[in-house]
mmCIF file of C-alpha atoms in Angstrom:
data_model
loop_
_atom_site.group_PDB
_atom_site.id
_atom_site.type_symbol
_atom_site.label_atom_id
_atom_site.label_comp_id
_atom_site.label_asym_id
_atom_site.label_seq_id
_atom_site.Cartn_x
_atom_site.Cartn_y
_atom_site.Cartn_z
ATOM 1 C CA UNK F 237 88.030 105.740 105.548
ATOM 2 C CA UNK F 238 90.905 104.545 103.575
ATOM 3 C CA UNK F 239 91.296 100.621 103.678
ATOM 4 C CA UNK F 240 92.813 97.762 102.147
ATOM 5 C CA UNK F 241 91.980 94.422 102.188
ATOM 6 C CA UNK F 242 93.694 91.251 101.376
ATOM 7 C CA UNK F 243 90.971 88.413 101.774
ATOM 8 C CA UNK F 244 93.502 85.448 101.622
ATOM 9 C CA UNK F 245 95.851 85.214 104.762
ATOM 10 C CA UNK F 246 97.720 82.189 103.413
ATOM 11 C CA UNK F 247 98.046 80.626 99.899
ATOM 12 C CA UNK F 248 100.039 77.196 98.960
ATOM 13 C CA UNK F 249 100.739 76.918 95.162
ATOM 14 C CA UNK F 250 103.189 73.890 93.220
ATOM 15 C CA UNK F 251 106.464 75.317 91.628
ATOM 16 C CA UNK F 252 105.209 76.162 88.476
ATOM 17 C CA UNK F 253 101.694 76.687 88.798
ATOM 18 C CA UNK F 254 100.145 80.307 88.395
ATOM 19 C CA UNK F 255 99.189 82.807 90.998
ATOM 20 C CA UNK F 256 96.928 85.359 91.894
ATOM 21 C CA UNK F 257 96.993 87.298 95.127
ATOM 22 C CA UNK F 258 93.754 89.548 95.895
ATOM 23 C CA UNK F 259 93.600 92.910 96.732
ATOM 24 C CA UNK F 260 90.720 95.208 97.662
ATOM 25 C CA UNK F 261 90.511 98.781 98.542
ATOM 26 C CA UNK F 262 88.322 101.676 99.994
ATOM 27 C CA UNK F 263 89.475 104.691 98.685
ATOM 28 C CA UNK F 264 87.252 108.154 97.725
ATOM 29 C CA UNK F 265 89.317 108.628 94.614
ATOM 30 C CA UNK F 266 91.917 106.775 92.756
ATOM 31 C CA UNK F 267 94.708 105.910 95.172
ATOM 32 C CA UNK F 268 98.177 105.253 93.944
ATOM 33 C CA UNK F 269 98.572 101.123 94.359
ATOM 34 C CA UNK F 270 101.434 98.980 95.118
ATOM 35 C CA UNK F 271 102.271 95.442 95.678
ATOM 36 C CA UNK F 272 105.272 94.850 98.170
ATOM 37 C CA UNK F 273 107.450 91.607 98.993
ATOM 38 C CA UNK F 274 108.608 90.675 102.325
ATOM 39 C CA UNK F 275 110.839 87.753 102.748
ATOM 40 C CA UNK F 276 111.809 86.594 106.238
ATOM 41 C CA UNK F 277 113.499 88.932 108.678
ATOM 42 C CA UNK F 278 114.026 91.429 105.899
ATOM 43 C CA UNK F 279 112.085 94.686 105.369
ATOM 44 C CA UNK F 280 109.652 95.412 102.120
ATOM 45 C CA UNK F 281 110.685 95.547 98.444
ATOM 46 C CA UNK F 282 108.758 97.214 95.968
ATOM 47 C CA UNK F 283 107.282 94.719 93.483
ATOM 48 C CA UNK F 284 105.354 97.356 91.191
ATOM 49 C CA UNK F 285 103.200 100.528 91.583
ATOM 50 C CA UNK F 286 100.193 101.898 89.516
ATOM 51 C CA UNK F 287 99.962 105.652 89.678
ATOM 52 C CA UNK F 288 97.996 106.596 86.293
ATOM 53 C CA UNK F 289 98.140 105.234 82.558
ATOM 54 C CA UNK F 290 97.980 101.738 81.480
ATOM 55 C CA UNK F 291 95.731 99.840 84.217
ATOM 56 C CA UNK F 292 98.115 96.286 83.757
ATOM 57 C CA UNK F 293 101.401 97.346 85.272
ATOM 58 C CA UNK F 294 104.812 95.360 84.786
ATOM 59 C CA UNK F 295 106.878 94.453 87.846
ATOM 60 C CA UNK F 296 110.246 92.849 89.001
ATOM 61 C CA UNK F 297 110.440 89.026 89.171
ATOM 62 C CA UNK F 298 107.992 88.930 86.597
ATOM 63 C CA UNK F 299 105.073 89.859 88.617
ATOM 64 C CA UNK F 300 101.956 91.849 87.025
ATOM 65 C CA UNK F 301 99.284 93.740 88.515
ATOM 66 C CA UNK F 302 96.207 94.721 87.079
ATOM 67 C CA UNK F 303 94.246 97.821 88.294
ATOM 68 C CA UNK F 304 90.142 97.339 87.978
ATOM 69 C CA UNK F 305 88.555 100.765 88.956
ATOM 70 C CA UNK F 306 84.859 99.234 88.927
ATOM 71 C CA UNK F 307 85.758 96.383 91.263
ATOM 72 C CA UNK F 308 88.332 98.546 93.271
ATOM 73 C CA UNK F 309 90.965 96.058 92.870
ATOM 74 C CA UNK F 310 94.841 95.920 92.576
ATOM 75 C CA UNK F 311 95.371 92.074 92.148
ATOM 76 C CA UNK F 312 98.952 90.580 91.667
ATOM 77 C CA UNK F 313 99.604 87.811 89.258
ATOM 78 C CA UNK F 314 102.403 85.561 88.157
ATOM 79 C CA UNK F 315 102.246 82.790 85.129
ATOM 80 C CA UNK F 316 104.433 80.611 86.976
ATOM 81 C CA UNK F 317 105.742 80.421 90.320
ATOM 82 C CA UNK F 318 109.590 79.944 91.633
ATOM 83 C CA UNK F 319 110.433 78.364 94.950
ATOM 84 C CA UNK F 320 111.915 81.834 95.803
ATOM 85 C CA UNK F 321 108.652 83.710 95.389
ATOM 86 C CA UNK F 322 107.757 82.115 99.271
ATOM 87 C CA UNK F 323 107.068 85.324 101.011
ATOM 88 C CA UNK F 324 104.981 87.856 102.424
ATOM 89 C CA UNK F 325 102.874 89.921 100.294
ATOM 90 C CA UNK F 326 101.436 93.354 101.197
ATOM 91 C CA UNK F 327 98.992 95.452 98.769
ATOM 92 C CA UNK F 328 99.367 99.337 99.897
ATOM 93 C CA UNK F 329 97.439 102.524 98.665
ATOM 94 C CA UNK F 330 98.564 105.960 98.868
ATOM 95 C CA UNK F 331 96.637 108.874 99.249
ATOM 96 C CA UNK F 332 96.935 111.559 96.470
ATOM 97 C CA UNK F 333 95.932 114.302 98.589
ATOM 98 C CA UNK F 334 98.806 113.809 100.916
ATOM 99 C CA UNK F 335 101.155 111.420 101.565
ATOM 100 C CA UNK F 336 99.792 108.869 103.663
ATOM 101 C CA UNK F 337 100.105 104.765 103.027
ATOM 102 C CA UNK F 338 97.492 102.176 104.003
ATOM 103 C CA UNK F 339 98.761 98.704 104.093
ATOM 104 C CA UNK F 340 96.889 95.122 103.847
ATOM 105 C CA UNK F 341 97.201 92.418 106.213
ATOM 106 C CA UNK F 342 99.489 90.411 103.857
ATOM 107 C CA UNK F 343 99.232 86.920 102.227
ATOM 108 C CA UNK F 344 101.775 84.229 103.059
ATOM 109 C CA UNK F 345 102.779 82.304 99.980
ATOM 110 C CA UNK F 346 104.016 78.782 100.416
ATOM 111 C CA UNK F 347 105.542 77.297 97.277
ATOM 112 C CA UNK F 348 105.672 73.685 97.483
ATOM 113 C CA UNK F 349 108.128 71.082 95.173
ATOM 114 C CA UNK W 1087 124.332 104.694 98.649
ATOM 115 C CA UNK W 1088 123.201 103.130 102.019
ATOM 116 C CA UNK W 1089 119.370 103.883 101.445
ATOM 117 C CA UNK W 1090 117.707 103.668 104.692
ATOM 118 C CA UNK W 1091 119.349 102.252 107.828
ATOM 119 C CA UNK W 1092 117.978 101.634 110.998
ATOM 120 C CA UNK W 1093 119.339 100.653 114.335
ATOM 121 C CA UNK W 1094 119.464 98.683 116.180
ATOM 122 C CA UNK W 1095 118.294 95.447 114.580
ATOM 123 C CA UNK W 1096 117.318 93.661 117.636
ATOM 124 C CA UNK W 1097 116.661 94.917 121.430
ATOM 125 C CA UNK W 1098 115.251 93.636 124.374
ATOM 126 C CA UNK W 1099 113.697 96.232 126.926
ATOM 127 C CA UNK W 1100 112.014 95.847 130.467
ATOM 128 C CA UNK W 1101 108.974 97.419 131.223
ATOM 129 C CA UNK W 1102 109.164 100.841 131.998
ATOM 130 C CA UNK W 1103 112.730 101.418 130.277
ATOM 131 C CA UNK W 1104 113.007 104.001 127.313
ATOM 132 C CA UNK W 1105 114.925 103.566 124.198
ATOM 133 C CA UNK W 1106 115.485 105.636 120.403
ATOM 134 C CA UNK W 1107 115.136 103.495 117.610
ATOM 135 C CA UNK W 1108 117.584 105.307 114.865
ATOM 136 C CA UNK W 1109 116.920 105.735 111.315
ATOM 137 C CA UNK W 1110 118.479 107.358 108.421
ATOM 138 C CA UNK W 1111 118.610 108.056 104.832
ATOM 139 C CA UNK W 1112 120.532 109.407 101.975
ATOM 140 C CA UNK W 1113 118.528 109.619 99.818
ATOM 141 C CA UNK W 1114 117.375 112.946 100.037
ATOM 142 C CA UNK W 1115 113.583 112.400 100.460
ATOM 143 C CA UNK W 1116 111.652 114.540 102.439
ATOM 144 C CA UNK W 1117 109.023 112.289 103.513
ATOM 145 C CA UNK W 1118 109.807 109.785 106.461
ATOM 146 C CA UNK W 1119 107.784 107.397 107.954
ATOM 147 C CA UNK W 1120 107.362 104.939 111.095
ATOM 148 C CA UNK W 1121 105.527 101.938 111.229
ATOM 149 C CA UNK W 1122 105.295 98.758 113.437
ATOM 150 C CA UNK W 1123 104.226 95.510 112.111
ATOM 151 C CA UNK W 1124 102.543 92.871 114.678
ATOM 152 C CA UNK W 1125 101.641 89.109 113.278
ATOM 153 C CA UNK W 1126 98.983 89.069 110.969
ATOM 154 C CA UNK W 1127 98.249 92.798 111.459
ATOM 155 C CA UNK W 1128 99.708 94.379 108.527
ATOM 156 C CA UNK W 1129 101.989 97.845 108.920
ATOM 157 C CA UNK W 1130 100.253 100.385 111.055
ATOM 158 C CA UNK W 1131 101.607 103.887 110.970
ATOM 159 C CA UNK W 1132 103.144 105.434 113.801
ATOM 160 C CA UNK W 1133 104.536 108.639 113.047
ATOM 161 C CA UNK W 1134 105.487 110.746 109.512
ATOM 162 C CA UNK W 1135 107.136 113.661 108.511
ATOM 163 C CA UNK W 1136 106.966 115.691 105.812
ATOM 164 C CA UNK W 1137 110.539 117.768 106.287
ATOM 165 C CA UNK W 1138 112.611 118.525 108.564
ATOM 166 C CA UNK W 1139 111.228 120.178 111.776
ATOM 167 C CA UNK W 1140 107.384 118.589 110.751
ATOM 168 C CA UNK W 1141 105.890 115.663 112.128
ATOM 169 C CA UNK W 1142 102.732 114.320 112.435
ATOM 170 C CA UNK W 1143 100.517 111.530 113.926
ATOM 171 C CA UNK W 1144 99.795 108.478 112.171
ATOM 172 C CA UNK W 1145 97.434 105.872 113.000
ATOM 173 C CA UNK W 1146 98.909 104.229 116.075
ATOM 174 C CA UNK W 1147 100.900 106.944 117.660
ATOM 175 C CA UNK W 1148 100.485 106.478 121.495
ATOM 176 C CA UNK W 1149 103.620 105.777 123.508
ATOM 177 C CA UNK W 1150 105.750 107.001 120.691
ATOM 178 C CA UNK W 1151 107.562 110.306 120.021
ATOM 179 C CA UNK W 1152 109.503 111.724 117.155
ATOM 180 C CA UNK W 1153 111.634 114.440 115.982
ATOM 181 C CA UNK W 1154 112.946 115.403 112.823
ATOM 182 C CA UNK W 1155 115.846 118.186 112.962
ATOM 183 C CA UNK W 1156 117.503 117.181 109.891
ATOM 184 C CA UNK W 1157 116.289 115.655 106.405
ATOM 185 C CA UNK W 1158 118.521 112.402 106.822
ATOM 186 C CA UNK W 1159 117.405 111.672 110.470
ATOM 187 C CA UNK W 1160 114.262 110.573 111.977
ATOM 188 C CA UNK W 1161 114.498 109.123 115.382
ATOM 189 C CA UNK W 1162 111.422 107.464 117.517
ATOM 190 C CA UNK W 1163 111.453 107.510 120.843
ATOM 191 C CA UNK W 1164 109.807 104.963 123.224
ATOM 192 C CA UNK W 1165 109.729 106.811 126.842
ATOM 193 C CA UNK W 1166 108.128 103.952 128.966
ATOM 194 C CA UNK W 1167 108.397 100.917 127.411
ATOM 195 C CA UNK W 1168 105.169 98.374 127.375
ATOM 196 C CA UNK W 1169 104.687 94.739 126.570
ATOM 197 C CA UNK W 1170 102.382 95.771 123.705
ATOM 198 C CA UNK W 1171 104.791 97.844 122.000
ATOM 199 C CA UNK W 1172 106.900 94.416 121.151
ATOM 200 C CA UNK W 1173 107.064 94.642 117.435
ATOM 201 C CA UNK W 1174 109.007 94.872 114.389
ATOM 202 C CA UNK W 1175 109.551 98.429 113.430
ATOM 203 C CA UNK W 1176 109.991 99.787 110.114
ATOM 204 C CA UNK W 1177 111.486 102.943 108.928
ATOM 205 C CA UNK W 1178 110.466 104.055 105.243
ATOM 206 C CA UNK W 1179 111.107 106.966 102.957
ATOM 207 C CA UNK W 1180 109.465 108.824 99.881
ATOM 208 C CA UNK W 1181 109.545 111.593 97.589
ATOM 209 C CA UNK W 1182 106.405 113.549 97.252
ATOM 210 C CA UNK W 1183 103.342 111.032 96.289
ATOM 211 C CA UNK W 1184 106.291 108.353 95.511
ATOM 212 C CA UNK W 1185 107.238 105.023 96.644
ATOM 213 C CA UNK W 1186 108.242 104.199 99.815
ATOM 214 C CA UNK W 1187 111.606 102.605 100.175
ATOM 215 C CA UNK W 1188 111.919 101.073 103.736
ATOM 216 C CA UNK W 1189 114.507 99.724 106.081
ATOM 217 C CA UNK W 1190 115.534 96.336 107.189
ATOM 218 C CA UNK W 1191 113.476 96.866 110.580
ATOM 219 C CA UNK W 1192 114.132 97.056 114.256
ATOM 220 C CA UNK W 1193 113.052 93.771 116.154
ATOM 221 C CA UNK W 1194 111.731 95.127 119.834
ATOM 222 C CA UNK W 1195 111.100 92.735 122.810
ATOM 223 C CA UNK W 1196 109.575 94.327 125.958
ATOM 224 C CA UNK W 1197 109.782 91.837 128.953
#
C-alpha cells in the first residue's frame, strides 16, 4: 500500500540556519512527489514537485528537494531559513497510474530569532 | 482567476444536522478532491472526481456524499453530522497527473 512518512513531527531551527525535512514513501513504482507548505489558517501551497528527470528540484522561496530512489526519500532542504518559513510542511506522493494523492502527517517548523 | 474557492469558511453544526460544503474552481480542471485534515493526521482523501458525473470514494468516505454535475463545482454533503466530523475540509483540483491546487478550507465544528 502507498504511504508517506514524515518522521519529524516538529522541528525548531534558528533563523539563518540550514534546514532539512525528511520524507520517505512506500510505493510500487516511481511516484510523483510533492512538497506543500501550509501557514496557519491557510490552504496548502505547492513548494516544488518531481515528475521525472533531474533528481534535484528547485522550488519557490529558496527550497529544493532531492529524490533518492534507492532510499525512497524526497527530503526538503533550504540553506538559510527565514522567520517567515515557520509553517507546516507536507510531503505527498501521487500515483502515476491514476490520480490519487497521499499525504504525510506533516512537519511543523518553528524558527527562532 | 479565483482559483479554488470554498464556502463557508467556518460553520458550527449540531449533532444530526446536515450541511453542504461548497467548492468551485475556475481552472477548468477535470479532477477535484475533498480532503479532511485533523491535527497530527495529515490530509485524508474523502472523495474525488475525475470529471462531471463521475465520483469515487477515497480513504474516509463514510458519513459524506458528493456530486459533480458540472466541471466547476464539487459540493460535499454531510447528512447526519457527528462530532467525529469536526475537522478542516479542503477542496483541491488538478489536471491529469498534475499538481493539486487547494482551496482555503472550511472549518467545521460539530457539537
